[in-house]
mmCIF file of C-alpha atoms in Angstrom:
data_model
loop_
_atom_site.group_PDB
_atom_site.id
_atom_site.type_symbol
_atom_site.label_atom_id
_atom_site.label_comp_id
_atom_site.label_asym_id
_atom_site.label_seq_id
_atom_site.Cartn_x
_atom_site.Cartn_y
_atom_site.Cartn_z
ATOM 1 C CA MET A 1 26.152 -15.173 -25.393
ATOM 2 C CA VAL A 2 24.240 -11.992 -24.841
ATOM 3 C CA SER A 3 23.584 -10.184 -27.846
ATOM 4 C CA LYS A 4 23.886 -6.236 -27.937
ATOM 5 C CA GLY A 5 19.878 -6.039 -28.518
ATOM 6 C CA GLN A 6 19.333 -8.058 -25.565
ATOM 7 C CA HIS A 7 22.080 -6.136 -23.422
ATOM 8 C CA VAL A 8 20.282 -2.727 -24.519
ATOM 9 C CA ARG A 9 16.715 -4.336 -23.755
ATOM 10 C CA GLY A 10 18.019 -5.395 -20.313
ATOM 11 C CA ARG A 11 19.607 -1.774 -19.831
ATOM 12 C CA ILE A 12 16.018 -0.592 -20.297
ATOM 13 C CA ILE A 13 14.612 -2.859 -18.173
ATOM 14 C CA ASP A 14 16.761 -2.032 -15.658
ATOM 15 C CA ALA A 15 16.318 1.570 -15.566
ATOM 16 C CA ALA A 16 12.390 1.225 -15.914
ATOM 17 C CA ASN A 17 12.516 -1.247 -12.507
ATOM 18 C CA ARG A 18 14.594 1.443 -10.492
ATOM 19 C CA LEU A 19 12.043 4.320 -11.891
ATOM 20 C CA PHE A 20 8.879 2.252 -11.085
ATOM 21 C CA TYR A 21 10.331 1.574 -7.775
ATOM 22 C CA GLU A 22 11.656 5.076 -6.594
ATOM 23 C CA ARG A 23 9.053 7.399 -8.368
ATOM 24 C CA GLY A 24 6.297 5.025 -8.888
ATOM 25 C CA PHE A 25 5.067 3.919 -12.377
ATOM 26 C CA ASN A 26 2.788 6.650 -13.329
ATOM 27 C CA ARG A 27 5.287 9.460 -12.745
ATOM 28 C CA THR A 28 7.700 7.725 -14.501
ATOM 29 C CA SER A 29 7.373 8.865 -18.617
ATOM 30 C CA PHE A 30 8.821 7.082 -21.401
ATOM 31 C CA SER A 31 11.250 9.418 -21.668
ATOM 32 C CA ASP A 32 12.573 9.364 -18.534
ATOM 33 C CA ILE A 33 13.440 5.633 -19.084
ATOM 34 C CA ALA A 34 15.270 6.666 -21.958
ATOM 35 C CA ASP A 35 17.119 9.066 -20.372
ATOM 36 C CA ALA A 36 17.654 7.105 -17.419
ATOM 37 C CA ALA A 37 19.177 3.974 -19.447
ATOM 38 C CA ASP A 38 20.938 6.747 -21.661
ATOM 39 C CA ILE A 39 19.352 5.483 -25.045
ATOM 40 C CA PRO A 40 18.765 7.485 -28.006
ATOM 41 C CA ARG A 41 14.731 8.149 -28.173
ATOM 42 C CA GLY A 42 14.891 7.043 -31.887
ATOM 43 C CA ASN A 43 16.724 3.560 -30.988
ATOM 44 C CA PHE A 44 14.277 3.007 -27.828
ATOM 45 C CA TYR A 45 10.903 2.665 -29.784
ATOM 46 C CA TYR A 46 13.146 -0.292 -31.433
ATOM 47 C CA TYR A 47 12.925 -2.207 -28.206
ATOM 48 C CA PHE A 48 9.530 -0.896 -26.527
ATOM 49 C CA LYS A 49 6.415 0.481 -28.309
ATOM 50 C CA SER A 50 4.923 1.780 -24.896
ATOM 51 C CA LYS A 51 5.108 2.151 -21.311
ATOM 52 C CA ASP A 52 3.020 -0.444 -20.465
ATOM 53 C CA GLU A 53 5.105 -2.951 -22.649
ATOM 54 C CA ILE A 54 8.145 -1.865 -20.394
ATOM 55 C CA LEU A 55 5.723 -2.766 -17.549
ATOM 56 C CA GLY A 56 5.209 -6.272 -18.661
ATOM 57 C CA ALA A 57 8.916 -6.701 -18.984
ATOM 58 C CA VAL A 58 9.778 -5.037 -15.787
ATOM 59 C CA ILE A 59 7.006 -7.355 -13.938
ATOM 60 C CA ASP A 60 8.379 -10.258 -15.671
ATOM 61 C CA ALA A 61 11.747 -9.700 -15.027
ATOM 62 C CA ARG A 62 10.792 -9.169 -11.306
ATOM 63 C CA LEU A 63 9.155 -12.672 -11.364
ATOM 64 C CA ASP A 64 12.062 -14.018 -12.483
ATOM 65 C CA ASP A 65 14.249 -12.705 -9.952
ATOM 66 C CA ILE A 66 11.465 -13.851 -6.919
ATOM 67 C CA SER A 67 11.598 -17.350 -8.558
ATOM 68 C CA THR A 68 15.283 -17.714 -8.502
ATOM 69 C CA MET A 69 15.604 -16.375 -5.092
ATOM 70 C CA LEU A 70 12.777 -18.864 -3.907
ATOM 71 C CA GLU A 71 14.400 -21.639 -5.352
ATOM 72 C CA GLY A 72 17.659 -20.675 -4.041
ATOM 73 C CA TRP A 73 16.087 -21.111 -0.725
ATOM 74 C CA ASN A 74 14.646 -24.079 -0.802
ATOM 75 C CA GLU A 75 18.104 -25.520 -1.899
ATOM 76 C CA THR A 76 19.695 -23.765 0.864
ATOM 77 C CA ILE A 77 17.552 -23.928 4.013
ATOM 78 C CA ASP A 78 16.132 -27.437 4.487
ATOM 79 C CA SER A 79 13.465 -26.461 7.513
ATOM 80 C CA PRO A 80 10.053 -24.896 6.241
ATOM 81 C CA ARG A 81 10.079 -22.598 9.489
ATOM 82 C CA ASP A 82 13.591 -21.429 8.562
ATOM 83 C CA ARG A 83 12.710 -20.800 5.009
ATOM 84 C CA LEU A 84 9.735 -18.661 6.736
ATOM 85 C CA LYS A 85 12.331 -16.891 8.826
ATOM 86 C CA ARG A 86 14.347 -15.845 5.846
ATOM 87 C CA TYR A 87 11.217 -14.489 3.979
ATOM 88 C CA LEU A 88 10.661 -12.212 7.070
ATOM 89 C CA LYS A 89 14.322 -11.219 6.760
ATOM 90 C CA ILE A 90 13.589 -9.625 3.455
ATOM 91 C CA ALA A 91 11.798 -6.585 5.515
ATOM 92 C CA ILE A 92 14.878 -5.793 7.682
ATOM 93 C CA ASN A 93 17.282 -6.297 4.533
ATOM 94 C CA GLU A 94 15.073 -4.118 2.554
ATOM 95 C CA ALA A 95 14.377 -1.708 5.413
ATOM 96 C CA PRO A 96 16.744 1.319 4.274
ATOM 97 C CA GLU A 97 14.992 1.177 1.105
ATOM 98 C CA VAL A 98 11.509 0.603 2.232
ATOM 99 C CA VAL A 99 11.491 3.575 4.391
ATOM 100 C CA LEU A 100 12.065 5.581 1.456
ATOM 101 C CA HIS A 101 9.925 4.119 -1.506
ATOM 102 C CA GLY A 102 7.810 1.299 -0.106
ATOM 103 C CA CYS A 103 7.931 -2.270 -0.780
ATOM 104 C CA PRO A 104 8.327 -2.629 -4.577
ATOM 105 C CA MET A 105 6.046 -5.165 -5.138
ATOM 106 C CA GLY A 106 3.178 -3.597 -2.916
ATOM 107 C CA SER A 107 3.384 -0.486 -4.195
ATOM 108 C CA LEU A 108 3.604 -1.351 -7.475
ATOM 109 C CA ASN A 109 0.279 -3.428 -7.193
ATOM 110 C CA GLN A 110 -1.233 -0.559 -5.214
ATOM 111 C CA GLU A 111 -0.774 1.762 -7.997
ATOM 112 C CA LEU A 112 -2.078 -0.916 -10.371
ATOM 113 C CA ILE A 113 -4.926 -1.847 -8.422
ATOM 114 C CA LYS A 114 -6.604 1.894 -9.550
ATOM 115 C CA GLY A 115 -6.030 1.227 -13.294
ATOM 116 C CA GLN A 116 -6.749 -1.033 -16.225
ATOM 117 C CA LEU A 117 -7.130 -5.277 -15.383
ATOM 118 C CA ALA A 118 -4.643 -6.542 -17.395
ATOM 119 C CA PRO A 119 -1.478 -4.937 -15.769
ATOM 120 C CA ARG A 120 -2.969 -5.346 -12.321
ATOM 121 C CA GLU A 121 -3.305 -9.189 -12.978
ATOM 122 C CA HIS A 122 0.076 -9.292 -14.279
ATOM 123 C CA ALA A 123 1.517 -7.185 -11.436
ATOM 124 C CA ARG A 124 -0.240 -9.654 -8.909
ATOM 125 C CA LYS A 125 1.593 -12.297 -9.834
ATOM 126 C CA MET A 126 4.153 -11.258 -7.878
ATOM 127 C CA PHE A 127 2.288 -12.011 -4.630
ATOM 128 C CA ASP A 128 1.045 -14.975 -6.312
ATOM 129 C CA LEU A 129 4.634 -16.649 -6.487
ATOM 130 C CA PHE A 130 5.385 -15.417 -2.783
ATOM 131 C CA GLY A 131 1.792 -16.604 -1.829
ATOM 132 C CA SER A 132 2.425 -20.236 -3.327
ATOM 133 C CA TRP A 133 5.581 -20.772 -1.978
ATOM 134 C CA LEU A 134 4.313 -19.233 1.544
ATOM 135 C CA GLU A 135 1.712 -22.043 1.288
ATOM 136 C CA GLN A 136 3.976 -24.700 0.536
ATOM 137 C CA GLN A 137 6.209 -24.027 3.858
ATOM 138 C CA PHE A 138 2.999 -24.017 6.164
ATOM 139 C CA ARG A 139 2.040 -27.393 4.092
ATOM 140 C CA ALA A 140 5.207 -28.655 4.984
ATOM 141 C CA LEU A 141 4.598 -27.435 8.856
ATOM 142 C CA GLY A 142 1.630 -29.955 8.755
ATOM 143 C CA LYS A 143 -1.107 -27.246 8.173
ATOM 144 C CA SER A 144 -4.329 -28.307 5.799
ATOM 145 C CA LYS A 145 -4.295 -26.929 2.243
ATOM 146 C CA ASP A 146 -7.199 -24.246 3.409
ATOM 147 C CA VAL A 147 -5.211 -23.224 6.499
ATOM 148 C CA ALA A 148 -1.762 -22.862 4.946
ATOM 149 C CA SER A 149 -3.304 -20.900 1.902
ATOM 150 C CA ASP A 150 -4.888 -18.722 4.593
ATOM 151 C CA LEU A 151 -1.707 -18.562 6.830
ATOM 152 C CA ALA A 152 0.114 -17.281 3.608
ATOM 153 C CA ARG A 153 -2.345 -14.445 2.507
ATOM 154 C CA HIS A 154 -2.110 -13.453 6.193
ATOM 155 C CA LEU A 155 1.582 -13.305 6.320
ATOM 156 C CA GLN A 156 1.603 -11.394 3.251
ATOM 157 C CA GLY A 157 -0.884 -8.946 4.632
ATOM 158 C CA ARG A 158 1.283 -8.213 7.665
ATOM 159 C CA MET A 159 4.437 -7.606 5.626
ATOM 160 C CA GLN A 160 2.626 -5.162 3.415
ATOM 161 C CA GLY A 161 1.246 -3.308 6.383
ATOM 162 C CA ILE A 162 4.635 -3.251 7.821
ATOM 163 C CA ALA A 163 6.336 -1.681 4.549
ATOM 164 C CA LEU A 164 3.550 0.758 4.357
ATOM 165 C CA LEU A 165 3.423 1.983 7.591
ATOM 166 C CA GLY A 166 7.560 1.940 7.700
ATOM 167 C CA ALA A 167 7.828 3.858 4.990
ATOM 168 C CA ALA A 168 5.060 6.484 5.780
ATOM 169 C CA TYR A 169 6.876 6.871 9.064
ATOM 170 C CA SER A 170 10.430 6.371 7.818
ATOM 171 C CA ASP A 171 10.698 4.033 10.977
ATOM 172 C CA THR A 172 13.208 1.055 10.514
ATOM 173 C CA GLU A 173 12.394 0.515 14.475
ATOM 174 C CA PHE A 174 8.909 -0.430 13.482
ATOM 175 C CA ILE A 175 9.850 -2.929 11.152
ATOM 176 C CA THR A 176 12.294 -4.440 13.210
ATOM 177 C CA ARG A 177 9.703 -4.672 15.930
ATOM 178 C CA GLU A 178 6.984 -6.237 13.752
ATOM 179 C CA VAL A 179 9.503 -8.615 12.337
ATOM 180 C CA ARG A 180 10.219 -9.838 15.826
ATOM 181 C CA GLN A 181 6.621 -10.305 16.697
ATOM 182 C CA LEU A 182 6.147 -12.432 13.432
ATOM 183 C CA THR A 183 8.915 -14.510 14.189
ATOM 184 C CA ARG A 184 7.819 -15.343 17.610
ATOM 185 C CA TRP A 185 4.517 -16.129 15.926
ATOM 186 C CA LEU A 186 6.276 -18.423 13.329
ATOM 187 C CA GLU A 187 7.966 -20.048 16.280
ATOM 188 C CA GLU A 188 4.570 -20.630 17.891
ATOM 189 C CA LEU A 189 2.806 -22.106 14.778
ATOM 190 C CA MET B 1 -24.976 30.319 4.956
ATOM 191 C CA VAL B 2 -22.561 28.858 2.364
ATOM 192 C CA SER B 3 -21.941 31.185 -0.507
ATOM 193 C CA LYS B 4 -21.698 30.191 -4.255
ATOM 194 C CA GLY B 5 -17.892 30.347 -4.146
ATOM 195 C CA GLN B 6 -17.779 27.940 -1.489
ATOM 196 C CA HIS B 7 -20.130 25.654 -3.099
ATOM 197 C CA VAL B 8 -18.209 25.535 -6.244
ATOM 198 C CA ARG B 9 -14.912 24.866 -4.287
ATOM 199 C CA GLY B 10 -16.928 22.054 -2.301
ATOM 200 C CA ARG B 11 -17.796 20.718 -5.490
ATOM 201 C CA ILE B 12 -14.295 20.650 -6.729
ATOM 202 C CA ILE B 13 -13.116 19.195 -3.671
ATOM 203 C CA ASP B 14 -15.688 16.550 -3.755
ATOM 204 C CA ALA B 15 -14.589 15.538 -7.551
ATOM 205 C CA ALA B 16 -11.018 15.467 -6.918
ATOM 206 C CA ASN B 17 -11.299 13.401 -3.751
ATOM 207 C CA ARG B 18 -13.121 10.744 -5.859
ATOM 208 C CA LEU B 19 -10.855 10.751 -8.522
ATOM 209 C CA PHE B 20 -7.758 10.600 -6.444
ATOM 210 C CA TYR B 21 -9.503 7.428 -4.806
ATOM 211 C CA GLU B 22 -10.506 5.570 -7.882
ATOM 212 C CA ARG B 23 -8.059 6.880 -10.375
ATOM 213 C CA GLY B 24 -5.016 7.538 -8.113
ATOM 214 C CA PHE B 25 -3.292 11.014 -7.716
ATOM 215 C CA ASN B 26 -0.917 10.696 -10.034
ATOM 216 C CA ARG B 27 -3.359 9.346 -13.407
ATOM 217 C CA THR B 28 -5.922 12.237 -12.270
ATOM 218 C CA SER B 29 -5.078 15.635 -14.493
ATOM 219 C CA PHE B 30 -6.218 18.877 -13.682
ATOM 220 C CA SER B 31 -8.905 18.734 -16.376
ATOM 221 C CA ASP B 32 -10.315 15.391 -15.287
ATOM 222 C CA ILE B 33 -11.334 17.242 -11.941
ATOM 223 C CA ALA B 34 -12.645 20.085 -14.050
ATOM 224 C CA ASP B 35 -15.069 17.860 -16.211
ATOM 225 C CA ALA B 36 -15.775 15.788 -12.904
ATOM 226 C CA ALA B 37 -16.879 18.820 -11.432
ATOM 227 C CA ASP B 38 -18.739 20.303 -14.618
ATOM 228 C CA ILE B 39 -17.060 23.188 -14.042
ATOM 229 C CA PRO B 40 -15.584 25.604 -17.453
ATOM 230 C CA ARG B 41 -11.765 25.523 -17.109
ATOM 231 C CA GLY B 42 -11.488 29.300 -16.669
ATOM 232 C CA ASN B 43 -13.701 29.147 -13.649
ATOM 233 C CA PHE B 44 -11.463 26.644 -12.298
ATOM 234 C CA TYR B 45 -8.542 28.511 -11.969
ATOM 235 C CA TYR B 46 -10.163 31.167 -9.881
ATOM 236 C CA TYR B 47 -10.332 28.424 -6.912
ATOM 237 C CA PHE B 48 -7.305 26.367 -7.651
ATOM 238 C CA LYS B 49 -4.149 26.861 -9.278
ATOM 239 C CA SER B 50 -2.128 23.894 -9.317
ATOM 240 C CA LYS B 51 -3.251 20.125 -8.760
ATOM 241 C CA ASP B 52 -1.049 20.115 -5.533
ATOM 242 C CA GLU B 53 -3.080 22.802 -4.166
ATOM 243 C CA ILE B 54 -6.334 20.645 -4.663
ATOM 244 C CA LEU B 55 -4.661 17.603 -3.129
ATOM 245 C CA GLY B 56 -3.767 19.862 -0.031
ATOM 246 C CA ALA B 57 -7.523 20.548 0.057
ATOM 247 C CA VAL B 58 -8.655 17.346 -0.351
ATOM 248 C CA ILE B 59 -6.406 15.890 2.465
ATOM 249 C CA ASP B 60 -7.729 18.946 4.629
ATOM 250 C CA ALA B 61 -11.259 17.526 3.829
ATOM 251 C CA ARG B 62 -10.258 13.854 4.793
ATOM 252 C CA LEU B 63 -8.579 15.123 7.927
ATOM 253 C CA ASP B 64 -12.076 16.870 8.786
ATOM 254 C CA ASP B 65 -14.076 13.933 7.836
ATOM 255 C CA ILE B 66 -11.835 11.661 10.138
ATOM 256 C CA SER B 67 -12.110 14.113 13.042
ATOM 257 C CA THR B 68 -15.839 14.186 12.991
ATOM 258 C CA MET B 69 -16.109 10.414 12.671
ATOM 259 C CA LEU B 70 -13.546 9.869 15.757
ATOM 260 C CA GLU B 71 -15.207 12.409 17.599
ATOM 261 C CA GLY B 72 -18.497 10.837 17.010
ATOM 262 C CA TRP B 73 -17.300 7.589 17.976
ATOM 263 C CA ASN B 74 -15.880 9.235 21.528
ATOM 264 C CA GLU B 75 -19.429 10.483 22.314
ATOM 265 C CA THR B 76 -21.662 7.386 21.164
ATOM 266 C CA ILE B 77 -19.183 4.477 22.170
ATOM 267 C CA ASP B 78 -18.146 4.635 26.005
ATOM 268 C CA SER B 79 -15.861 1.602 26.049
ATOM 269 C CA PRO B 80 -12.302 1.763 24.570
ATOM 270 C CA ARG B 81 -12.551 -1.708 23.580
ATOM 271 C CA ASP B 82 -15.668 -0.920 21.591
ATOM 272 C CA ARG B 83 -14.328 2.017 20.024
ATOM 273 C CA LEU B 84 -11.405 0.021 18.855
ATOM 274 C CA LYS B 85 -13.792 -2.826 17.447
ATOM 275 C CA ARG B 86 -15.701 0.124 15.556
ATOM 276 C CA TYR B 87 -12.346 1.191 14.091
ATOM 277 C CA LEU B 88 -11.888 -2.295 12.697
ATOM 278 C CA LYS B 89 -15.622 -2.265 11.507
ATOM 279 C CA ILE B 90 -14.368 0.445 8.630
ATOM 280 C CA ALA B 91 -12.621 -2.484 7.270
ATOM 281 C CA ILE B 92 -15.913 -4.858 6.561
ATOM 282 C CA ASN B 93 -17.925 -1.425 6.092
ATOM 283 C CA GLU B 94 -15.844 -0.451 3.261
ATOM 284 C CA ALA B 95 -14.889 -3.777 1.864
ATOM 285 C CA PRO B 96 -17.008 -3.259 -0.932
ATOM 286 C CA GLU B 97 -15.073 -0.207 -2.202
ATOM 287 C CA VAL B 98 -11.636 -1.116 -0.660
ATOM 288 C CA VAL B 99 -11.470 -4.381 -3.051
ATOM 289 C CA LEU B 100 -11.949 -1.839 -5.898
ATOM 290 C CA HIS B 101 -9.690 0.662 -5.222
ATOM 291 C CA GLY B 102 -8.051 0.027 -1.863
ATOM 292 C CA CYS B 103 -8.109 2.142 1.113
ATOM 293 C CA PRO B 104 -8.185 5.550 0.379
ATOM 294 C CA MET B 105 -6.004 6.943 3.085
ATOM 295 C CA GLY B 106 -3.346 3.794 2.474
ATOM 296 C CA SER B 107 -2.861 3.947 -1.242
ATOM 297 C CA LEU B 108 -2.784 8.168 -1.336
ATOM 298 C CA ASN B 109 -0.459 7.551 1.128
ATOM 299 C CA GLN B 110 1.477 4.949 -1.063
ATOM 300 C CA GLU B 111 1.643 7.194 -3.808
ATOM 301 C CA LEU B 112 2.860 9.983 -2.059
ATOM 302 C CA ILE B 113 5.509 8.505 -0.431
ATOM 303 C CA LYS B 114 7.589 8.128 -3.607
ATOM 304 C CA GLY B 115 6.921 11.907 -4.742
ATOM 305 C CA GLN B 116 7.799 15.395 -2.605
ATOM 306 C CA LEU B 117 8.220 15.806 0.839
ATOM 307 C CA ALA B 118 5.541 18.371 1.631
ATOM 308 C CA PRO B 119 2.387 16.088 0.458
ATOM 309 C CA ARG B 120 3.875 13.166 1.540
ATOM 310 C CA GLU B 121 3.897 14.780 5.157
ATOM 311 C CA HIS B 122 0.331 16.020 4.847
ATOM 312 C CA ALA B 123 -0.978 13.091 3.718
ATOM 313 C CA ARG B 124 0.785 11.132 6.682
ATOM 314 C CA LYS B 125 -1.753 13.257 9.241
ATOM 315 C CA MET B 126 -4.089 11.353 7.971
ATOM 316 C CA PHE B 127 -2.253 8.073 9.784
ATOM 317 C CA ASP B 128 -1.498 10.457 12.743
ATOM 318 C CA LEU B 129 -4.875 11.432 13.618
ATOM 319 C CA PHE B 130 -6.093 7.728 13.541
ATOM 320 C CA GLY B 131 -2.524 6.696 14.957
ATOM 321 C CA SER B 132 -3.190 9.080 18.181
ATOM 322 C CA TRP B 133 -6.858 8.393 18.806
ATOM 323 C CA LEU B 134 -5.890 4.695 18.655
ATOM 324 C CA GLU B 135 -2.805 5.429 20.989
ATOM 325 C CA GLN B 136 -5.688 7.079 23.451
ATOM 326 C CA GLN B 137 -7.754 4.056 23.176
ATOM 327 C CA PHE B 138 -5.075 1.347 24.273
ATOM 328 C CA ARG B 139 -4.101 3.939 27.074
ATOM 329 C CA ALA B 140 -7.521 3.645 28.466
ATOM 330 C CA LEU B 141 -7.113 0.010 28.489
ATOM 331 C CA GLY B 142 -4.346 0.809 30.749
ATOM 332 C CA LYS B 143 -1.483 0.115 28.727
ATOM 333 C CA SER B 144 1.643 2.627 29.172
ATOM 334 C CA LYS B 145 2.305 5.199 26.747
ATOM 335 C CA ASP B 146 5.065 3.405 24.504
ATOM 336 C CA VAL B 147 2.899 0.368 24.578
ATOM 337 C CA ALA B 148 0.100 2.365 23.557
ATOM 338 C CA SER B 149 1.868 3.777 20.669
ATOM 339 C CA ASP B 150 3.630 0.695 19.074
ATOM 340 C CA LEU B 151 -0.005 -1.308 19.582
ATOM 341 C CA ALA B 152 -1.777 1.696 17.163
ATOM 342 C CA ARG B 153 0.964 1.665 14.912
ATOM 343 C CA HIS B 154 0.787 -2.247 14.943
ATOM 344 C CA LEU B 155 -3.215 -1.931 14.456
ATOM 345 C CA GLN B 156 -2.844 0.423 11.732
ATOM 346 C CA GLY B 157 -0.222 -1.812 9.770
ATOM 347 C CA ARG B 158 -2.810 -4.920 10.098
ATOM 348 C CA MET B 159 -5.379 -2.848 8.703
ATOM 349 C CA GLN B 160 -3.141 -1.592 5.660
ATOM 350 C CA GLY B 161 -1.728 -4.941 4.982
ATOM 351 C CA ILE B 162 -5.457 -6.228 4.966
ATOM 352 C CA ALA B 163 -6.651 -3.487 2.654
ATOM 353 C CA LEU B 164 -3.862 -4.312 0.155
ATOM 354 C CA LEU B 165 -4.068 -7.897 -0.214
ATOM 355 C CA GLY B 166 -7.692 -7.791 0.119
ATOM 356 C CA ALA B 167 -7.863 -4.978 -3.001
ATOM 357 C CA ALA B 168 -5.118 -7.364 -4.476
ATOM 358 C CA TYR B 169 -7.163 -10.229 -4.549
ATOM 359 C CA SER B 170 -10.803 -8.728 -4.780
ATOM 360 C CA ASP B 171 -10.970 -11.070 -1.480
ATOM 361 C CA THR B 172 -13.686 -9.699 0.874
ATOM 362 C CA GLU B 173 -13.663 -12.795 2.671
ATOM 363 C CA PHE B 174 -9.903 -12.600 3.502
ATOM 364 C CA ILE B 175 -11.041 -9.095 5.013
ATOM 365 C CA THR B 176 -13.711 -10.379 7.042
ATOM 366 C CA ARG B 177 -11.483 -13.383 8.533
ATOM 367 C CA GLU B 178 -8.584 -10.962 9.283
ATOM 368 C CA VAL B 179 -10.681 -8.695 10.913
ATOM 369 C CA ARG B 180 -12.458 -11.518 12.789
ATOM 370 C CA GLN B 181 -8.795 -12.439 14.143
ATOM 371 C CA LEU B 182 -8.086 -8.578 15.025
ATOM 372 C CA THR B 183 -11.097 -8.647 17.086
ATOM 373 C CA ARG B 184 -10.119 -11.714 19.023
ATOM 374 C CA TRP B 185 -6.563 -10.112 19.218
ATOM 375 C CA LEU B 186 -7.950 -7.003 20.958
ATOM 376 C CA GLU B 187 -10.542 -8.670 23.544
ATOM 377 C CA GLU B 188 -7.608 -10.629 25.019
ATOM 378 C CA LEU B 189 -5.529 -7.638 24.951
#
């Protein structure tokens, strides 16, 4: 059973997650989060002492979500190539949000790159998770470890570029076109 | 001749430009800029009333720099393919800074995507400048207007993805490898 405290904590993390994505981490204040989670300021400090603590919890929650998603794909999709195509589909499925706010993972990393080392490295773990999963799929396609690792980073870069230009120009057609190209690239690999 | 006022104004813009790049726009305060430009707070307001005004001036300065650079390339590099290769070289030349702070243009756009429409559209003009120049080069290579426009956005996306993953992993080798791939792609185009 989830206790009331865990429930409140979860509500704070959900609210912060949403705000960090829509407004950005740096433009979201401690009190924005308290307001969005609808929690009195006084209670709030019981759960989190600083915005950085909330950031840590948000990244952990996102890491959990990513892991669950990737494990789900491993269980339900047999072929590594189809798994990689499922990964590409994120860009299509999330396009309506991406054109408004960019990629949640990419934009948070971009913000934190300009900040302190610890949160920067924590946020990068999201890229790491996808990266090692992608590498496994390329390995399963018969690529050597080095090649698979390069292909994984290459594909992550492609997806990030698609998200950023797609968002800058609110261009879902661009996203669709690029994903189609990447799909062909995967098929020929 | 440059008046003292213009000189001070230029110093403020340079300091803000640097800070927006290294720390990000949202993490840079009005007084950070005054301090970095070494200008008394009182004098400062004579030149700029708000951080948004400084942002506008910084983007205008960057747009001027980009125009000058592209015109320079048009004058000194004859072949459109070599011009496109010169564009790719930005990623190599700027790699030491990119791995620390990301791409100046991409990271500012990424920040502003989550903000108000006017600065967002102003920042996008940097992408527009490069985009229409790239399109001209692809046209000169014999591509139709539509294809040239798609190739331009594709290439900008690729470069942004390279900058973001390169920065997240402080990985200059990745940048070099990706630029090599893009060079081959250009040669086969």
